[in-house]
mmCIF file of C-alpha atoms and ligand atoms in Angstrom:
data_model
loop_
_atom_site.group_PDB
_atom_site.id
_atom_site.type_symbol
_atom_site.label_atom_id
_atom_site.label_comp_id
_atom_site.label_asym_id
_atom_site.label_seq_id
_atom_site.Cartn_x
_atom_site.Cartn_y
_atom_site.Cartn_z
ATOM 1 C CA UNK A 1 0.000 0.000 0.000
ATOM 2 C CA UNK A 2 1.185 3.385 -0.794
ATOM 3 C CA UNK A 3 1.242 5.780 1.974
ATOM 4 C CA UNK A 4 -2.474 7.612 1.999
ATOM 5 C CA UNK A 5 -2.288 11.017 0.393
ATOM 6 C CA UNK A 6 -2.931 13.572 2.533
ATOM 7 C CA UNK A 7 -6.358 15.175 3.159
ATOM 8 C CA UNK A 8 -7.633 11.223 2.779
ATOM 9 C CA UNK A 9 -10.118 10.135 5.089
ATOM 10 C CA UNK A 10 -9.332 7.078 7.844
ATOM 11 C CA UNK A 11 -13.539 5.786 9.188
ATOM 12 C CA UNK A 12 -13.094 4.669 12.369
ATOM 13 C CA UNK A 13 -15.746 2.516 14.287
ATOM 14 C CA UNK A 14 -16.758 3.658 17.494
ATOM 15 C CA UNK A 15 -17.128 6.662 19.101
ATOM 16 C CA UNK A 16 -15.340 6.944 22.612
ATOM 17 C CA UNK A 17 -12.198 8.872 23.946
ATOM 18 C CA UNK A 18 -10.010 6.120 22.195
ATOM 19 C CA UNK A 19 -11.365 6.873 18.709
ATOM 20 C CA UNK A 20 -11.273 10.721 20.041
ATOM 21 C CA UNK A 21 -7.689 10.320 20.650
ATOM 22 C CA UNK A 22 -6.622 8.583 17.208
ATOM 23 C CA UNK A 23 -8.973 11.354 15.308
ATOM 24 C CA UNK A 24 -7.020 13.954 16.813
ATOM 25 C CA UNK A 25 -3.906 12.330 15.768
ATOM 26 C CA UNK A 26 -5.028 11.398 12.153
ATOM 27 C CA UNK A 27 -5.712 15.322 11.894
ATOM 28 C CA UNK A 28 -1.866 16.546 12.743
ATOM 29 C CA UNK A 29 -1.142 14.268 10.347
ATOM 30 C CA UNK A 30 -3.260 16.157 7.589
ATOM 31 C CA UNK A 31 -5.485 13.293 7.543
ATOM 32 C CA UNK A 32 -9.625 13.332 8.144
ATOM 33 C CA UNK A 33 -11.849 10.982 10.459
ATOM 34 C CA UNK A 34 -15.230 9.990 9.876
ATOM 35 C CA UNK A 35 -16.797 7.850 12.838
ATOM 36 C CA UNK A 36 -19.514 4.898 12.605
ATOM 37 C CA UNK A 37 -21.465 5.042 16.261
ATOM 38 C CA UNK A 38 -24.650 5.152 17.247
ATOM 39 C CA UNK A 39 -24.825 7.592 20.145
ATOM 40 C CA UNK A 40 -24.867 11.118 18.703
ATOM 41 C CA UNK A 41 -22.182 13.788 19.383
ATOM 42 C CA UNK A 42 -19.944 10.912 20.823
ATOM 43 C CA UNK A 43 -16.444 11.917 22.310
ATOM 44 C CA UNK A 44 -14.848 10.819 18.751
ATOM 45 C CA UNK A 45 -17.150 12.650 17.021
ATOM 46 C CA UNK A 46 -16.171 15.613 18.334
ATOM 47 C CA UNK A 47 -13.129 15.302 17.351
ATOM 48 C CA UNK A 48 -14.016 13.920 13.613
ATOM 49 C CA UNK A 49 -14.842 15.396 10.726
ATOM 50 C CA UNK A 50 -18.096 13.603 10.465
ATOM 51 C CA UNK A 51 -20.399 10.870 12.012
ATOM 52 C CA UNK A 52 -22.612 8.204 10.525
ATOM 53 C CA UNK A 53 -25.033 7.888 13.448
ATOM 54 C CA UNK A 54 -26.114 4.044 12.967
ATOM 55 C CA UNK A 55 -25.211 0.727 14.799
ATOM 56 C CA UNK A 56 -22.198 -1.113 14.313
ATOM 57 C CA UNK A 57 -23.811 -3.842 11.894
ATOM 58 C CA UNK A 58 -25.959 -1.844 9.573
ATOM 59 C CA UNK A 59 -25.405 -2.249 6.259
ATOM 60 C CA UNK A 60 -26.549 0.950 4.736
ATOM 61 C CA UNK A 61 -23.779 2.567 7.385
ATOM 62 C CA UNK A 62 -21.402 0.286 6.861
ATOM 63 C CA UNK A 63 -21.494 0.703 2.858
ATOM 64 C CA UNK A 64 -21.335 4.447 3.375
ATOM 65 C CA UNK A 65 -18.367 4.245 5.931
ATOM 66 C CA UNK A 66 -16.273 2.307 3.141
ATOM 67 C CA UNK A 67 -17.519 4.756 0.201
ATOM 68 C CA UNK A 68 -16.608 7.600 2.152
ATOM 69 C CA UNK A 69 -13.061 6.077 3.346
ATOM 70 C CA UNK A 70 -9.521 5.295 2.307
ATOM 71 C CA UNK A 71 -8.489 2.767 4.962
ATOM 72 C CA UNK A 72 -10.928 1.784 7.788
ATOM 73 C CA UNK A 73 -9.473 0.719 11.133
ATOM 74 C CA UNK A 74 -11.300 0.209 14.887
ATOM 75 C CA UNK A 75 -11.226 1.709 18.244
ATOM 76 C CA UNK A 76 -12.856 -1.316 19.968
ATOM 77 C CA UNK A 77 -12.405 -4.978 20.096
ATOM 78 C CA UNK A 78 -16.043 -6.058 19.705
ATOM 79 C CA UNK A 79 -16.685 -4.778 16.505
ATOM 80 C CA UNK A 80 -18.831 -7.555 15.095
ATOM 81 C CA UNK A 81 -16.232 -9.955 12.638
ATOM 82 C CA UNK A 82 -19.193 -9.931 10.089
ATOM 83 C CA UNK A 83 -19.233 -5.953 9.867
ATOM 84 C CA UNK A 84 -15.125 -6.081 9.530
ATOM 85 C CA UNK A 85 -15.067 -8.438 6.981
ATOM 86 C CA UNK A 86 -17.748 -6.807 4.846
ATOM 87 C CA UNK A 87 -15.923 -3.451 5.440
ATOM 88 C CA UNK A 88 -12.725 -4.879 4.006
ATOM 89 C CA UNK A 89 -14.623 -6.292 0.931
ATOM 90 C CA UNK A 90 -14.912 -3.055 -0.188
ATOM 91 C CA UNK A 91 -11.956 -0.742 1.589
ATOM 92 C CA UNK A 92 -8.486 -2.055 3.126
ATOM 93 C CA UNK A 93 -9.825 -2.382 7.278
ATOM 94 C CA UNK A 94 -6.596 -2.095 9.931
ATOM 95 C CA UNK A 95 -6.064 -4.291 11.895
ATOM 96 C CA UNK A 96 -7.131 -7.419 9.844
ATOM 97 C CA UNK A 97 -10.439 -8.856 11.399
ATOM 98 C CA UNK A 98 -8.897 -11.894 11.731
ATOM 99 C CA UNK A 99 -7.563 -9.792 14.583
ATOM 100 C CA UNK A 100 -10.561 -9.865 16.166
ATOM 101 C CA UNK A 101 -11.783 -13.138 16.395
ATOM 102 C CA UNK A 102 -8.466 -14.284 18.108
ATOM 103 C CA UNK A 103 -9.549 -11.473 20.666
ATOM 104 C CA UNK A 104 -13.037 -11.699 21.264
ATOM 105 C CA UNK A 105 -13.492 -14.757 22.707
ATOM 106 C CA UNK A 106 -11.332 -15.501 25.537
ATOM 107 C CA UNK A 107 -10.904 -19.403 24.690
ATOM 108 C CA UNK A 108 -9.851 -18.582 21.211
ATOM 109 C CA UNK A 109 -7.371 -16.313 22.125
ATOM 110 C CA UNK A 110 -5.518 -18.325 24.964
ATOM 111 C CA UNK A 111 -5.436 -21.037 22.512
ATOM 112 C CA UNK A 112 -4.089 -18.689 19.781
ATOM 113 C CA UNK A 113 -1.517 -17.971 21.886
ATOM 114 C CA UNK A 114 -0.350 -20.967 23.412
ATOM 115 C CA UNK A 115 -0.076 -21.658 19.875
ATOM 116 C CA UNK A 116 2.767 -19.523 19.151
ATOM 117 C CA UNK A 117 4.166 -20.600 22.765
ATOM 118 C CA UNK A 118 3.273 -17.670 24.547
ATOM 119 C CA UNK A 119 2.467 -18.787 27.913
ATOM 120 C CA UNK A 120 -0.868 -18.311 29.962
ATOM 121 C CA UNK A 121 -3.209 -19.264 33.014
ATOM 122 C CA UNK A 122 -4.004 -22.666 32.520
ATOM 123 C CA UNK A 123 -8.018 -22.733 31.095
ATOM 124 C CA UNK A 124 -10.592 -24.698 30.146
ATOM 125 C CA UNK A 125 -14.196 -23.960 28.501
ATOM 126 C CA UNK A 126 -17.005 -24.388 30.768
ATOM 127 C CA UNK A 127 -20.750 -24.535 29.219
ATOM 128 C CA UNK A 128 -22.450 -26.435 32.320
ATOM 129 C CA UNK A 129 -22.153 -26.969 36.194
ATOM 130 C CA UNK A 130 -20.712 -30.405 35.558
ATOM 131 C CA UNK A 131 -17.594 -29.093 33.537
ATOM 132 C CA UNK A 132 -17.222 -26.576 36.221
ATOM 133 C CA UNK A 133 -16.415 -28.901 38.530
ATOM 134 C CA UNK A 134 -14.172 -30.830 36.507
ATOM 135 C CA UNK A 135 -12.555 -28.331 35.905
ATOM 136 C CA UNK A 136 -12.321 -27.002 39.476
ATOM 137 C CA UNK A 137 -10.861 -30.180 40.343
ATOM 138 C CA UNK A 138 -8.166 -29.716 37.679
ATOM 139 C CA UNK A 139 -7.326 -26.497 39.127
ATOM 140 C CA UNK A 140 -7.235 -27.309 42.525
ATOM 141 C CA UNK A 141 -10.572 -25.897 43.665
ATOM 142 C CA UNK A 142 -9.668 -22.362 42.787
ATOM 143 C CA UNK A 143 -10.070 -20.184 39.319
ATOM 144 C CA UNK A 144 -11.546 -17.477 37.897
ATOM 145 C CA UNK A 145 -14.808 -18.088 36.382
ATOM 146 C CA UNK A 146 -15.389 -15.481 33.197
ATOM 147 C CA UNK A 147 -16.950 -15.190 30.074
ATOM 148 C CA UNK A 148 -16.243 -16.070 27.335
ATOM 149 C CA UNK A 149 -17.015 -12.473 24.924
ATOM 150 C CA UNK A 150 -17.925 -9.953 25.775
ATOM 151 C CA UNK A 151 -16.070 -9.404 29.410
ATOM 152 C CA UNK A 152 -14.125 -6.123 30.109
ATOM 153 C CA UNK A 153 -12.964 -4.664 33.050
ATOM 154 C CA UNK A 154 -13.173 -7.291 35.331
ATOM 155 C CA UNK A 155 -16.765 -7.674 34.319
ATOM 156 C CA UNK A 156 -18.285 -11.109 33.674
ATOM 157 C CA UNK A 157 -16.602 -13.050 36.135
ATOM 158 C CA UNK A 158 -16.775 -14.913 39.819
ATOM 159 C CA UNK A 159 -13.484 -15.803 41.532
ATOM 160 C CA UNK A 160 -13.606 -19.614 43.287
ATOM 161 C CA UNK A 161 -11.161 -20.130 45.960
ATOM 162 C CA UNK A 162 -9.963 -23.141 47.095
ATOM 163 C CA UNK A 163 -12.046 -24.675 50.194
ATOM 164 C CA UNK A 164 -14.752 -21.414 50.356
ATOM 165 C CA UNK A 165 -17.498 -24.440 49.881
ATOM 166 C CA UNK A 166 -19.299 -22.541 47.088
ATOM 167 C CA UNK A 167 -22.333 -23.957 45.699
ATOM 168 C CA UNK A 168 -21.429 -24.989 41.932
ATOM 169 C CA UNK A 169 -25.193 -26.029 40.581
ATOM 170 C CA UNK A 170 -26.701 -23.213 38.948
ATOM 171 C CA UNK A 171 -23.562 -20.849 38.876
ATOM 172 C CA UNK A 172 -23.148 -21.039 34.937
ATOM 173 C CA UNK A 173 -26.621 -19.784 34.689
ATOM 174 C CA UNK A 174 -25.966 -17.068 36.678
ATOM 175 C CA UNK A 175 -23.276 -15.699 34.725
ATOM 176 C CA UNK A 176 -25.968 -15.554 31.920
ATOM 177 C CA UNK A 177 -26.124 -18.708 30.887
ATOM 178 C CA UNK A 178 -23.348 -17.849 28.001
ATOM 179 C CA UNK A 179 -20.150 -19.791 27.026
ATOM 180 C CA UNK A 180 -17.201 -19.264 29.991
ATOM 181 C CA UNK A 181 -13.922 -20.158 30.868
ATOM 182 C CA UNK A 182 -12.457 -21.157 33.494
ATOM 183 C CA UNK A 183 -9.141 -19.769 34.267
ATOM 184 C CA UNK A 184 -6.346 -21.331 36.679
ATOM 185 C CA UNK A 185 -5.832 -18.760 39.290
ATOM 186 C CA UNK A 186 -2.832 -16.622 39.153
ATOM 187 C CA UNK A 187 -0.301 -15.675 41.813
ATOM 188 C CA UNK A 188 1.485 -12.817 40.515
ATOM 189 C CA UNK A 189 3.643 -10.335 41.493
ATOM 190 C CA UNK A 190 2.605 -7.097 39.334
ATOM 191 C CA UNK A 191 0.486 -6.848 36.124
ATOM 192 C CA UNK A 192 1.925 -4.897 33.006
ATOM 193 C CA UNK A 193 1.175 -4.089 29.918
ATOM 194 C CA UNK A 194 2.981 -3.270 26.388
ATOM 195 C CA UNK A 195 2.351 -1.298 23.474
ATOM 196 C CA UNK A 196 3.194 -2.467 20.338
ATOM 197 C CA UNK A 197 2.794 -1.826 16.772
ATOM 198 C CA UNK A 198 3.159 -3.415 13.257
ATOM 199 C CA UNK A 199 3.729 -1.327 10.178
ATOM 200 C CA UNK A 200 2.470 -1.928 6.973
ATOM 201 C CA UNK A 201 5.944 -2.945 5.761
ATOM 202 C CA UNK A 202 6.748 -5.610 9.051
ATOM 203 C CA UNK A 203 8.403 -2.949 10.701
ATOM 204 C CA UNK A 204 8.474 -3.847 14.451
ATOM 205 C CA UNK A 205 7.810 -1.163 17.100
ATOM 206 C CA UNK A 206 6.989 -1.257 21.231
ATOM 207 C CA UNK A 207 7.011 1.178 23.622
ATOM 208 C CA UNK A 208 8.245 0.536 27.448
ATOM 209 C CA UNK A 209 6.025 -2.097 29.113
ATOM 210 C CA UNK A 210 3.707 -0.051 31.885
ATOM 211 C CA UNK A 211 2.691 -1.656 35.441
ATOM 212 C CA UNK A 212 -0.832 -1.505 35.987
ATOM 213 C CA UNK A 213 -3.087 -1.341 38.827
ATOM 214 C CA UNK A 214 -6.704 -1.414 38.842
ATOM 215 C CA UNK A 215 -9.340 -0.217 41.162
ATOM 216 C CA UNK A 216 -12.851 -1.691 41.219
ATOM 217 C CA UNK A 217 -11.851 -3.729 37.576
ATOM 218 C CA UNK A 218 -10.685 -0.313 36.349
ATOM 219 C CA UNK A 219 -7.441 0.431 35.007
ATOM 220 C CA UNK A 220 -6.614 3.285 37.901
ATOM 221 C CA UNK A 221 -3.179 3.626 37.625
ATOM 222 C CA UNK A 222 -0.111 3.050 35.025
ATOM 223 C CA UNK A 223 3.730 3.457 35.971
ATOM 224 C CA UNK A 224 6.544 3.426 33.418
ATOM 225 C CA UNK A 225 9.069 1.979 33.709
ATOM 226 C CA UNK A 226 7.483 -0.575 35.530
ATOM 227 C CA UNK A 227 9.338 -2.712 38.585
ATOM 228 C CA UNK A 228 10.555 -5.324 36.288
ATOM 229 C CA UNK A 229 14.100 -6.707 34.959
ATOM 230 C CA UNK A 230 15.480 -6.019 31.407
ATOM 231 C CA UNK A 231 14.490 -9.740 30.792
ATOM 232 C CA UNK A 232 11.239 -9.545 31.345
ATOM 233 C CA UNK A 233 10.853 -6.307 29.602
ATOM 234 C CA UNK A 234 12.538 -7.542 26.699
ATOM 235 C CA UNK A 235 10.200 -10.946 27.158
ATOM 236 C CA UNK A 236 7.272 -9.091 27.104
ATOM 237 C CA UNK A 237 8.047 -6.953 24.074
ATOM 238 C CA UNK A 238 9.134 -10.753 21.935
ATOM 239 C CA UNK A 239 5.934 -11.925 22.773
ATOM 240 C CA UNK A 240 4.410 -8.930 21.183
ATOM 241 C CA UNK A 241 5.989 -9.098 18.207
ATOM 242 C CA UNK A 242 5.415 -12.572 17.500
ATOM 243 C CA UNK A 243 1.604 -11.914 18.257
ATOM 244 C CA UNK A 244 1.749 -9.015 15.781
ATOM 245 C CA UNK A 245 3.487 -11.431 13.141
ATOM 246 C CA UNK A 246 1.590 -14.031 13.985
ATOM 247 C CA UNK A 247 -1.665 -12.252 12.781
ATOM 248 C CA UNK A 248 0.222 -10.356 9.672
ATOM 249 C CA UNK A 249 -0.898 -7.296 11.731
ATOM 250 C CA UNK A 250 -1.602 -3.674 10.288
ATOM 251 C CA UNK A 251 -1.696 -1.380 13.667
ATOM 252 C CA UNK A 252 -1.360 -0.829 17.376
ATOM 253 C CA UNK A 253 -1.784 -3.671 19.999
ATOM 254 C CA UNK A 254 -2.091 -3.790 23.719
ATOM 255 C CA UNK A 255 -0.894 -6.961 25.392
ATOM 256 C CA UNK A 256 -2.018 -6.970 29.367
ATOM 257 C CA UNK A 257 0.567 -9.708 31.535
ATOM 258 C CA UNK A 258 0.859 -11.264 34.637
ATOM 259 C CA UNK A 259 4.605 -11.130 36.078
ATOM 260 C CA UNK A 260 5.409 -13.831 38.168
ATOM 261 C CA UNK A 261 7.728 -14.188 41.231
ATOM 262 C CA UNK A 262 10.769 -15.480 39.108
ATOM 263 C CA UNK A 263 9.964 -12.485 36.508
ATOM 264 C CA UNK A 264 8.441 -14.623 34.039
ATOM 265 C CA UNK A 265 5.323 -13.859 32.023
ATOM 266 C CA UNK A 266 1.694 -14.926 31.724
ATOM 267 C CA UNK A 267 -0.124 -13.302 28.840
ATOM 268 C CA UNK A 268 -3.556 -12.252 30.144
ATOM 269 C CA UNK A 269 -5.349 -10.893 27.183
ATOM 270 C CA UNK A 270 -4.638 -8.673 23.753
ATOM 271 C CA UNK A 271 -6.043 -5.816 22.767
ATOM 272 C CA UNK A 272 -6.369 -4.679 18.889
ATOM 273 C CA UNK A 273 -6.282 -1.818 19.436
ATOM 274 C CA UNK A 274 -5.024 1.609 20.850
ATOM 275 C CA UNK A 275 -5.024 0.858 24.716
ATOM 276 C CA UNK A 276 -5.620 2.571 27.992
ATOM 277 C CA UNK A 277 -2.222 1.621 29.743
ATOM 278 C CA UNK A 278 -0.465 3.294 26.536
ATOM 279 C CA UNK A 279 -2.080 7.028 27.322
ATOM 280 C CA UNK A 280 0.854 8.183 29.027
ATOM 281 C CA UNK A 281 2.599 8.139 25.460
ATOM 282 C CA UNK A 282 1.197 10.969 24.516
ATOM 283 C CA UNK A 283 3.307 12.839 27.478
ATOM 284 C CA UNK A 284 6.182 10.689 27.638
ATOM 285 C CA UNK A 285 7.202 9.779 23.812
ATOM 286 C CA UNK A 286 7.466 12.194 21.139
ATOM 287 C CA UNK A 287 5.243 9.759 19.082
ATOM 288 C CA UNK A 288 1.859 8.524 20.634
ATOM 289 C CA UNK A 289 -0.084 5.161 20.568
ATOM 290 C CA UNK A 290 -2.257 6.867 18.668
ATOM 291 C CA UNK A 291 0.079 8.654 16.168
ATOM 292 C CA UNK A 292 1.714 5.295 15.672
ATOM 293 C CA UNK A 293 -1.416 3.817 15.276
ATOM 294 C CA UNK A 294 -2.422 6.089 12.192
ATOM 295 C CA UNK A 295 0.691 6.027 10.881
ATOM 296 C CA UNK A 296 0.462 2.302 10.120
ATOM 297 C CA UNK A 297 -2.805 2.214 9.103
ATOM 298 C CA UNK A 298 -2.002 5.074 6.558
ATOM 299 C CA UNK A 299 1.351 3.332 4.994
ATOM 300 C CA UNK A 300 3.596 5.908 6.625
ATOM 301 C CA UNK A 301 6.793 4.821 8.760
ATOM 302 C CA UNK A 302 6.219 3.637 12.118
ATOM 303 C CA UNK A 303 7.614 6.270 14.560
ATOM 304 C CA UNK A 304 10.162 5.850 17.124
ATOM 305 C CA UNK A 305 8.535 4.136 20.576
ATOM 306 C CA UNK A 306 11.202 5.531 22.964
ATOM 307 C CA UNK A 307 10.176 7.661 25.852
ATOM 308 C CA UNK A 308 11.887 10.926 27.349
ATOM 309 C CA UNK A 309 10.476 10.820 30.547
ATOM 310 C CA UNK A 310 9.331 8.428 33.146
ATOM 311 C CA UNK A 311 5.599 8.805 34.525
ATOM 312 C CA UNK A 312 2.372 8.011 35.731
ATOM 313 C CA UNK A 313 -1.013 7.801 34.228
ATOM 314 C CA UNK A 314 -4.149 8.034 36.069
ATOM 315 C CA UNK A 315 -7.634 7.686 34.883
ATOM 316 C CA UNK A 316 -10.489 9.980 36.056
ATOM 317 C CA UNK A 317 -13.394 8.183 36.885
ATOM 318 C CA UNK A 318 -16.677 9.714 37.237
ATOM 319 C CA UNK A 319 -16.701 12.667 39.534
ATOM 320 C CA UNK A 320 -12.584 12.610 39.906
ATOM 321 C CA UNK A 321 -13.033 14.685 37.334
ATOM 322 C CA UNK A 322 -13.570 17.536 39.236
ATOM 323 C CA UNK A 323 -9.833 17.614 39.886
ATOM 324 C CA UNK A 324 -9.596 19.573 37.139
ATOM 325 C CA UNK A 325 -8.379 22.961 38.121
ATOM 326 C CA UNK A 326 -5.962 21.027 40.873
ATOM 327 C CA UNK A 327 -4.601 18.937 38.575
ATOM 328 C CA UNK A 328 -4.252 21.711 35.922
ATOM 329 C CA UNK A 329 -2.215 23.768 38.400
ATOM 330 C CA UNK A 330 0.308 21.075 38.910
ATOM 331 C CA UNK A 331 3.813 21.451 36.488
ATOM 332 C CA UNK A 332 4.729 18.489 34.879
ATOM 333 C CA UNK A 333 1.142 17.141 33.932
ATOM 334 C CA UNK A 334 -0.718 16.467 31.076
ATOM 335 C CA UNK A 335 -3.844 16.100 31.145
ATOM 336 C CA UNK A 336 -6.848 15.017 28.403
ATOM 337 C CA UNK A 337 -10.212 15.363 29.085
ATOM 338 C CA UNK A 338 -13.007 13.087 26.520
ATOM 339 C CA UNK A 339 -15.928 15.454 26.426
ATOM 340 C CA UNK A 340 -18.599 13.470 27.977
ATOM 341 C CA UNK A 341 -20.954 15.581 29.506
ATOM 342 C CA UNK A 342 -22.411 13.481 32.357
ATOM 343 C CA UNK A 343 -19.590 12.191 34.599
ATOM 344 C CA UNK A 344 -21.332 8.515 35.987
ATOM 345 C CA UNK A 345 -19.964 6.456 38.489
ATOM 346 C CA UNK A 346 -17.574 4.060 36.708
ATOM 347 C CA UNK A 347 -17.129 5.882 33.635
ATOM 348 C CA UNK A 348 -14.026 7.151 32.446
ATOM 349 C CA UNK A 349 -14.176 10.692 31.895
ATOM 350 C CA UNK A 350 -9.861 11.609 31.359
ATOM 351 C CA UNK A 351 -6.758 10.803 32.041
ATOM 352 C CA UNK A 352 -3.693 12.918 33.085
ATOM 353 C CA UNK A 353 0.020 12.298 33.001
ATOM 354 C CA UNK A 354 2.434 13.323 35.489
ATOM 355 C CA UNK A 355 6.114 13.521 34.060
ATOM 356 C CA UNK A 356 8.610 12.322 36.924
ATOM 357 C CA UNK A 357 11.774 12.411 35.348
ATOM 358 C CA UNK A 358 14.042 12.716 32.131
ATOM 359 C CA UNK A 359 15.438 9.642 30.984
HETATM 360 P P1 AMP B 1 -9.499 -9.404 32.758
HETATM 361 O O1 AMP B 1 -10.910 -8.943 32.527
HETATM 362 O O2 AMP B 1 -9.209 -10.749 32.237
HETATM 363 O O3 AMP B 1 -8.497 -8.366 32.308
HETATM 364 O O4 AMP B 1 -9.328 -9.478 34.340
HETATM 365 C C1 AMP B 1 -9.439 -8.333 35.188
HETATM 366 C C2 AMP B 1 -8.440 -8.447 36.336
HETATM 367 O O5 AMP B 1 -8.732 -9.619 37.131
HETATM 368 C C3 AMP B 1 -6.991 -8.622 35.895
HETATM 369 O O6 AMP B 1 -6.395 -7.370 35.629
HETATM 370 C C4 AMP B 1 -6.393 -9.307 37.114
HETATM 371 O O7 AMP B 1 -6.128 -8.367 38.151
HETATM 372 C C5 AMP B 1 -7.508 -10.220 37.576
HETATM 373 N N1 AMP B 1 -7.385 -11.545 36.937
HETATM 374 C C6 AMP B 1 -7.890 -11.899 35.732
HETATM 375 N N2 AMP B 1 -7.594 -13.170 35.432
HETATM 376 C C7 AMP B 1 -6.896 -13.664 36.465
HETATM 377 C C8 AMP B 1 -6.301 -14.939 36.754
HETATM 378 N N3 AMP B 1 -6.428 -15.984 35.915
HETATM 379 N N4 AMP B 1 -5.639 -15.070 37.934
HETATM 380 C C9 AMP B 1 -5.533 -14.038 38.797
HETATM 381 N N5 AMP B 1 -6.078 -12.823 38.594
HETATM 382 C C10 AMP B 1 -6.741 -12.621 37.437
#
């Protein structure tokens, strides 16, 4: 593909702060947005150049999103597969879908990657009461009960320790009823995160790993450089590129680990996508997730990953973002607010970075 000329227009599906964030970058790059989401005015949107206001899966909106676009790429991992494949019938869609379905289900993707050895809880698919306890039993009585799609956040998912005496019958139908998994559960020592990305030419690219820690299921905090050796740093960043190659990847992808006591890795889950833990870029590198991100869906050369600083992202969640003016008074942060109006419990309204050193 030949880099897209400028002025041409990247459709993005969905509408929140991520797709805000990567319209904003397509635009210092002298390139236009158009977003597919149904809510109105969305934070993307306001950042766009134009919305089709229509669900994910119509096909009147998604015909128009290709007609209108050069390159189509995605600022959420459950775009239906159907509605990325018929996009890239018709228009060249970033990430490949294919992306997708080794995301979107949770069995799929720990068997994807086990496939190209990357390492992970141990797991096994549980549709009924009588698989959950086998495969209690195979975990020693303790695991972490999730779906199978559509889980986020810590959402979707019952912990089982070993000994509690927890009534088994009926708890797959009360998680819904859907497929689940049930995963082996995981002593670790800290959970990070890398940012990768994939050019359109093979060119390899990752940013610093970041150490996570969530609040309520939330991403609350990331720190970079995170409290890990050089080995596992550089561990985590093979096992991104060999995901990325693995899926002949167009993009930027968020890999979320579990560090264990002897510094070695379980992968947790991948993300397709622009990520939370990689917001701090924007402060800390001279080229963004998000930058990067556009620049490989748009043919250009991948950017360079390394950071100047060290620092700390923190989400704003719900009425934290009153801070404002506090935060905004404080030398050495960044912040980014996502234009929602109404700030609901649980809902993430910004993010700021605080710089806390030159590297
Ligand atoms: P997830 O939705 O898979 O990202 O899980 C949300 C959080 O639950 C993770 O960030 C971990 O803190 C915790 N968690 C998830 N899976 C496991 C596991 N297999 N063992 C231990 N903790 C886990």
């Amino acid at each position: 593909m030949k880099p897209l000329p400028l002025g041409a227009t990247i459709g993005i599906v969905g509408g929140g702060q991520l797709g805000r964030m990567l319209a904003m970058a397509a635009a210092r790059l002298g390139y236009r947005t158009i977003v597919l989401e149904p809510q109105a005015d969305c934070p993307a949107a306001q950042a766009a150049n134009g919305q089709i206001v229509a669900a994910y899966d119509s096909p009147d909106a998604l015909a128009e999103l290709a007609r209108r676009s050069a390159v189509v790429t995605y600022e959420f991992e459950n775009v239906p597969v159907e509605a990325a494949a018929t996009l890239a019938a018709s228009v060249p869609v970033f990430p490949p879908p294919r992306a997708l379905e080794a995301a979107q289900d949770r069995l799929v993707e720990k068997t994807f990657l086990n496939g190209i050895g990357i390492a992970t809880a141990g797991f096994r698919p549980v549709d009924d009461d009588a698989q959950l306890v086998e495969a209690l039993a195979v975990f020693d009585g303790a695991g972490i009960l999730k779906t199978r799609r559509l889980g986020y956040d810590g959402k979707g998912q019952r912990l089982f320790l070993a000994g509690d005496g927890q009534v088994l019958s009926g708890a797959v139908a009360a998680m819904g009823g859907v497929p689940l998994i049930l995963e082996s559960l995981v002593t670790f020592t800290r959970e990070i995160s890398i940012i990768a990305a994939r050019g359109f030419d093979g060119a390899l690219a990752a940013y610093d790993p970041a150490e996570n820690v969530h609040r309520d299921g939330i991403l609350h905090r990331s720190t970079v450089p995170a409290g890990i050796s050089p080995d596992t740093a550089d561990a985590a960043r093979e096992a991104a590129f060999a995901i990325l190659t693995a899926l002949d990847y167009v993009g930027v992808i968020g890999v979320e680990f579990f560090v264990l006591a002897d510094g070695s890795l379980l992968a947790n889950e991948i993300a397709p996508r622009v990520h939370n833990s990689g917001h701090w870029t924007e402060a800390a590198c001279a080229i963004s997730q998000f930058e990067q991100h556009i620049r490989a869906v748009a043919g250009l050369p991948l950017g360079d990953a390394r950071r100047h600083s060290d620092c700390e992202m923190e989400n704003l969640i719900g009425d934290e973002v009153l801070r404002t003016p506090e935060l905004l008074a404080e030398p050495g942060l960044v912040l980014h607010l996502y234009g929602k109006a109404e700030a609901r419990p649980g809902r993430k309204m910004g993010h700021f970075t605080r710089l806390t050193g030159c590297v």
